[in-house]
């Protein structure tokens, strides 16, 4: 999806990476669930094109408009290239993720549902081989008409079915004499044995082209399908030949262009956006009632909640237009990317600031705490850029896997880094509780910090580890529970954090440090930063608190 115009994210130093983010958005090649992928000089043996969850009457259309192989036409051996369509148990499990790197998926036999489209450039044909139990998986040449008589089902004149001999096996039909036999023809040749039909292959200007469509005809064929392209001649290292490919993929369910796991996301994100909005309004009302005990960090927490709500709102609207039109509205997609980036940065900054005690019990960060922010903020920007690139690029793009690994690694580093300020605060309170006379206050603060540490750990655990495991084990139509767990855990974390650090007089975290304790903190900060000379300690009274 190309974006022609994008608003800057700020001025000054934070905006220096704004043009780079704009450039990454302009690199996009995705347009929702109608995918268009163009690769030039590609050398990969396996290209993961897409994964989609189909319901009954769902359809997959593939139009290979250009395939130019880096081989000489004089070679006697035909190249082994083609597509594979595999049904898997989960969208996160690839059909050939554990195979040998030198094994060609186009040569494999399978007892599970597998369809191979073998491109024969010598005979200008595409052999379609079907494995596993496929009672009503209809495969035909060409694309579906714009307005079929029944949603998702092709018209009878477009059906191409294999001939069946008396032994129950199938033979390739005569392309010149084959006639459509309707939907009954596919039923006759299905008995668990291999199925094969032949599609025509076009040849023009040293390139090849063909198109086909697949219709899910019954509930037995429903599931998560992976569509991949294979060039087995490039499986051997050192013998790769570059090739060019241009392919259009259109996937659709009876209810729209969204995958089975994505259909509930429009309503889910809309409901969660309303929940975060309600939580933000309630939080602001608390701040207005307790003005005396409000700090800047409280308003930062409010800004985070509202930004999260707006981000989910734009995300929900994007899914609505993708489901109805096959692609999002570019302006709304850009707004979603902006709010998502701001939300991610605000989230980790707020967690780290609360953990360090900034604005609550001290107003200056130590050098090591500043280093944490110097690490977290750029990494969060990088993680959000990786997310935007993945959203705006096709899954089959050459750099898609790299950005996916960057997102996972950077997010993991950020989650571990934000724990350091909390650990340092706990150690500081443990040391202070045994050295000064304010044992009760310090122990109360220590207990609160320990609770917050457990909260952060649980938030990371549920939104990263548990969510990934859930996504890997649930059926394809329940994959949306992954997003429900992530958003529900985030909302619970926001609510608990607000409850623990609400502006109340009896909150131990918000109690002002006494003269001796504050003097020790300021002296420690000034000593670490090297600005101690020329400073004198001034007693602070309750009337000197910052009012917002």
CSV table of C-alpha atoms in Angstrom, one decimal, residues 140-359:
chain,number,residue,atom,x,y,z
A,140,UNK,CA,-10.4,-24.3,-12.0
A,141,UNK,CA,-8.6,-22.2,-14.6
A,142,UNK,CA,-9.0,-18.4,-14.8
A,143,UNK,CA,-10.4,-16.0,-12.2
A,144,UNK,CA,-13.8,-15.9,-10.7
A,145,UNK,CA,-16.4,-13.6,-12.4
A,146,UNK,CA,-17.2,-10.3,-10.8
A,147,UNK,CA,-20.7,-11.3,-9.9
A,148,UNK,CA,-21.1,-15.0,-9.6
A,149,UNK,CA,-24.6,-16.6,-9.3
A,150,UNK,CA,-23.8,-17.7,-5.8
A,151,UNK,CA,-21.3,-16.0,-3.4
A,152,UNK,CA,-18.0,-17.8,-3.6
A,153,UNK,CA,-19.1,-20.4,-6.1
A,154,UNK,CA,-17.9,-20.3,-9.7
A,155,UNK,CA,-20.2,-20.5,-12.7
A,156,UNK,CA,-20.4,-23.9,-14.3
A,157,UNK,CA,-18.8,-22.8,-17.6
A,158,UNK,CA,-15.6,-22.0,-15.8
A,159,UNK,CA,-15.2,-25.4,-14.2
A,160,UNK,CA,-12.5,-27.7,-15.5
A,161,UNK,CA,-12.5,-31.2,-14.0
A,162,UNK,CA,-10.4,-34.3,-14.5
A,163,UNK,CA,-11.5,-37.3,-16.3
A,164,UNK,CA,-12.0,-40.5,-14.3
A,165,UNK,CA,-11.3,-44.0,-15.7
A,166,UNK,CA,-13.0,-47.2,-14.6
A,167,UNK,CA,-10.2,-48.0,-12.1
A,168,UNK,CA,-11.0,-44.9,-10.1
A,169,UNK,CA,-7.8,-43.1,-10.9
A,170,UNK,CA,-7.7,-39.8,-12.7
A,171,UNK,CA,-6.0,-38.8,-16.0
A,172,UNK,CA,-5.1,-35.5,-17.4
A,173,UNK,CA,-7.9,-34.2,-19.6
A,174,UNK,CA,-7.5,-33.3,-23.3
A,175,UNK,CA,-7.3,-29.5,-23.2
A,176,UNK,CA,-8.7,-29.2,-26.7
A,177,UNK,CA,-11.7,-31.6,-26.1
A,178,UNK,CA,-12.4,-31.3,-22.4
A,179,UNK,CA,-15.9,-30.1,-21.5
A,180,UNK,CA,-17.1,-28.9,-18.1
A,181,UNK,CA,-18.9,-31.5,-16.1
A,182,UNK,CA,-20.2,-29.3,-13.3
A,183,UNK,CA,-19.6,-29.8,-9.6
A,184,UNK,CA,-20.4,-33.5,-9.8
A,185,UNK,CA,-17.2,-34.3,-11.8
A,186,UNK,CA,-14.9,-33.5,-8.9
A,187,UNK,CA,-17.0,-35.7,-6.5
A,188,UNK,CA,-16.5,-38.8,-8.7
A,189,UNK,CA,-12.8,-38.8,-8.7
A,190,UNK,CA,-12.3,-38.3,-4.9
A,191,UNK,CA,-11.5,-41.3,-2.9
A,192,UNK,CA,-8.4,-40.3,-1.1
A,193,UNK,CA,-6.2,-40.9,-4.0
A,194,UNK,CA,-4.1,-38.4,-5.9
A,195,UNK,CA,-6.0,-36.1,-8.2
A,196,UNK,CA,-4.6,-34.4,-11.2
A,197,UNK,CA,-5.9,-32.0,-13.8
A,198,UNK,CA,-4.1,-29.8,-16.3
A,199,UNK,CA,-4.3,-26.0,-16.9
A,200,UNK,CA,-3.0,-24.0,-19.8
A,201,UNK,CA,0.2,-22.0,-19.5
A,202,UNK,CA,0.7,-18.9,-21.6
A,203,UNK,CA,4.1,-17.9,-23.1
A,204,UNK,CA,4.9,-14.4,-24.3
A,205,UNK,CA,8.2,-12.6,-24.6
A,206,UNK,CA,10.2,-15.2,-22.7
A,207,UNK,CA,7.8,-15.1,-19.8
A,208,UNK,CA,5.0,-17.4,-18.6
A,209,UNK,CA,1.6,-16.6,-17.2
A,210,UNK,CA,-1.6,-18.4,-16.1
A,211,UNK,CA,-4.3,-18.0,-13.5
A,212,UNK,CA,-6.5,-20.2,-11.4
A,213,UNK,CA,-9.0,-20.1,-8.6
A,214,UNK,CA,-9.9,-22.4,-5.7
A,215,UNK,CA,-13.3,-22.6,-4.0
A,216,UNK,CA,-13.9,-24.1,-0.6
A,217,UNK,CA,-17.0,-26.2,-1.2
A,218,UNK,CA,-17.8,-27.7,2.2
A,219,UNK,CA,-16.9,-27.5,5.9
A,220,UNK,CA,-14.6,-30.4,5.6
A,221,UNK,CA,-12.2,-28.2,3.5
A,222,UNK,CA,-12.4,-25.2,5.9
A,223,UNK,CA,-9.1,-24.2,7.5
A,224,UNK,CA,-6.0,-22.1,7.4
A,225,UNK,CA,-4.2,-22.4,4.0
A,226,UNK,CA,-0.7,-21.4,3.1
A,227,UNK,CA,0.1,-20.4,-0.5
A,228,UNK,CA,3.8,-20.7,-1.4
A,229,UNK,CA,5.9,-20.4,-4.6
A,230,UNK,CA,8.8,-22.8,-5.1
A,231,UNK,CA,11.8,-22.7,-7.4
A,232,UNK,CA,13.4,-26.0,-6.6
A,233,UNK,CA,16.4,-25.3,-8.9
A,234,UNK,CA,17.5,-22.7,-6.4
A,235,UNK,CA,17.5,-25.1,-3.5
A,236,UNK,CA,21.2,-26.1,-4.0
A,237,UNK,CA,23.5,-23.4,-2.6
A,238,UNK,CA,25.8,-21.8,-5.2
A,239,UNK,CA,23.5,-22.8,-8.1
A,240,UNK,CA,20.8,-20.1,-7.7
A,241,UNK,CA,19.4,-18.5,-10.8
A,242,UNK,CA,17.6,-15.1,-10.5
A,243,UNK,CA,14.0,-15.0,-11.7
A,244,UNK,CA,11.3,-12.4,-12.0
A,245,UNK,CA,7.7,-12.9,-10.8
A,246,UNK,CA,4.6,-10.8,-10.7
A,247,UNK,CA,1.5,-12.3,-9.0
A,248,UNK,CA,-1.9,-11.1,-7.8
A,249,UNK,CA,-3.6,-12.9,-5.0
A,250,UNK,CA,-7.2,-12.2,-4.0
A,251,UNK,CA,-8.7,-14.0,-1.0
A,252,UNK,CA,-12.3,-13.8,0.1
A,253,UNK,CA,-14.8,-15.3,2.5
A,254,UNK,CA,-18.5,-15.1,2.2
A,255,UNK,CA,-18.6,-12.2,4.6
A,256,UNK,CA,-15.8,-10.2,3.0
A,257,UNK,CA,-12.1,-10.0,2.3
A,258,UNK,CA,-10.9,-10.8,5.9
A,259,UNK,CA,-9.5,-14.1,7.0
A,260,UNK,CA,-11.6,-16.2,9.3
A,261,UNK,CA,-9.5,-15.1,12.3
A,262,UNK,CA,-9.8,-11.5,11.4
A,263,UNK,CA,-13.5,-11.2,10.9
A,264,UNK,CA,-14.3,-10.5,14.6
A,265,UNK,CA,-11.4,-8.0,14.9
A,266,UNK,CA,-13.5,-5.0,13.7
A,267,UNK,CA,-15.9,-5.4,16.6
A,268,UNK,CA,-13.2,-6.4,19.0
A,269,UNK,CA,-11.0,-3.3,18.4
A,270,UNK,CA,-14.1,-1.1,18.5
A,271,UNK,CA,-15.2,-2.4,21.9
A,272,UNK,CA,-11.7,-2.2,23.3
A,273,UNK,CA,-11.3,1.3,22.0
A,274,UNK,CA,-14.5,2.3,23.9
A,275,UNK,CA,-13.1,0.6,27.1
A,276,UNK,CA,-9.9,2.5,26.9
A,277,UNK,CA,-11.8,5.7,26.2
A,278,UNK,CA,-14.0,5.1,29.3
A,279,UNK,CA,-10.9,4.3,31.4
A,280,UNK,CA,-9.2,7.5,30.2
A,281,UNK,CA,-12.3,9.7,31.0
A,282,UNK,CA,-12.6,8.1,34.5
A,283,UNK,CA,-8.9,8.7,35.1
A,284,UNK,CA,-9.1,12.3,34.1
A,285,UNK,CA,-12.1,12.7,36.5
A,286,UNK,CA,-10.0,11.4,39.3
A,287,UNK,CA,-7.2,13.8,38.5
A,288,UNK,CA,-9.6,16.7,38.5
A,289,UNK,CA,-10.9,15.8,41.9
A,290,UNK,CA,-7.4,15.4,43.5
A,291,UNK,CA,-5.6,18.4,42.0
A,292,UNK,CA,-3.2,18.7,45.0
A,293,UNK,CA,-1.7,15.3,44.5
A,294,UNK,CA,-1.5,15.3,40.7
A,295,UNK,CA,1.9,15.1,39.0
A,296,UNK,CA,3.0,15.4,35.4
A,297,UNK,CA,3.3,11.6,35.2
A,298,UNK,CA,-0.5,11.3,35.9
A,299,UNK,CA,-1.3,13.3,32.8
A,300,UNK,CA,1.2,11.3,30.8
A,301,UNK,CA,-0.8,8.2,31.9
A,302,UNK,CA,-4.0,9.9,30.7
A,303,UNK,CA,-2.4,10.7,27.3
A,304,UNK,CA,-1.3,7.1,26.9
A,305,UNK,CA,-4.8,5.8,27.6
A,306,UNK,CA,-6.4,8.2,25.1
A,307,UNK,CA,-3.7,7.5,22.5
A,308,UNK,CA,-4.3,3.7,22.9
A,309,UNK,CA,-8.1,4.3,22.4
A,310,UNK,CA,-7.6,6.3,19.2
A,311,UNK,CA,-5.1,3.8,17.8
A,312,UNK,CA,-7.6,1.0,18.3
A,313,UNK,CA,-10.3,3.1,16.7
A,314,UNK,CA,-8.3,3.6,13.5
A,315,UNK,CA,-7.3,0.0,13.5
A,316,UNK,CA,-11.0,-1.1,13.7
A,317,UNK,CA,-12.0,1.3,10.9
A,318,UNK,CA,-9.1,-0.1,8.8
A,319,UNK,CA,-10.4,-3.7,9.2
A,320,UNK,CA,-13.9,-2.5,8.3
A,321,UNK,CA,-12.8,-1.1,4.9
A,322,UNK,CA,-10.5,-4.1,4.2
A,323,UNK,CA,-13.4,-6.4,4.8
A,324,UNK,CA,-15.7,-4.5,2.5
A,325,UNK,CA,-13.3,-3.3,-0.2
A,326,UNK,CA,-10.2,-5.5,0.1
A,327,UNK,CA,-7.9,-2.6,1.0
A,328,UNK,CA,-7.8,0.1,3.7
A,329,UNK,CA,-8.3,3.9,3.3
A,330,UNK,CA,-4.8,5.3,3.0
A,331,UNK,CA,-5.4,8.3,5.2
A,332,UNK,CA,-6.9,6.3,8.0
A,333,UNK,CA,-4.1,3.7,7.7
A,334,UNK,CA,-1.5,6.5,8.1
A,335,UNK,CA,-3.3,7.9,11.1
A,336,UNK,CA,-3.3,4.3,12.6
A,337,UNK,CA,0.4,4.1,12.1
A,338,UNK,CA,1.0,7.5,13.7
A,339,UNK,CA,-1.1,6.7,16.8
A,340,UNK,CA,0.4,3.2,17.0
A,341,UNK,CA,3.9,4.7,17.1
A,342,UNK,CA,3.0,7.3,19.7
A,343,UNK,CA,1.2,4.7,21.8
A,344,UNK,CA,4.2,2.3,21.8
A,345,UNK,CA,6.7,5.1,22.7
A,346,UNK,CA,4.4,6.5,25.5
A,347,UNK,CA,3.8,3.0,26.9
A,348,UNK,CA,7.4,2.1,27.5
A,349,UNK,CA,8.3,5.7,28.6
A,350,UNK,CA,5.5,5.7,31.2
A,351,UNK,CA,6.4,2.3,32.6
A,352,UNK,CA,10.1,3.3,32.9
A,353,UNK,CA,9.2,6.7,34.5
A,354,UNK,CA,6.9,5.1,37.1
A,355,UNK,CA,9.5,2.4,37.8
A,356,UNK,CA,12.2,5.1,38.4
A,357,UNK,CA,10.0,7.2,40.6
A,358,UNK,CA,10.3,10.3,38.5
A,359,UNK,CA,7.9,13.2,39.4
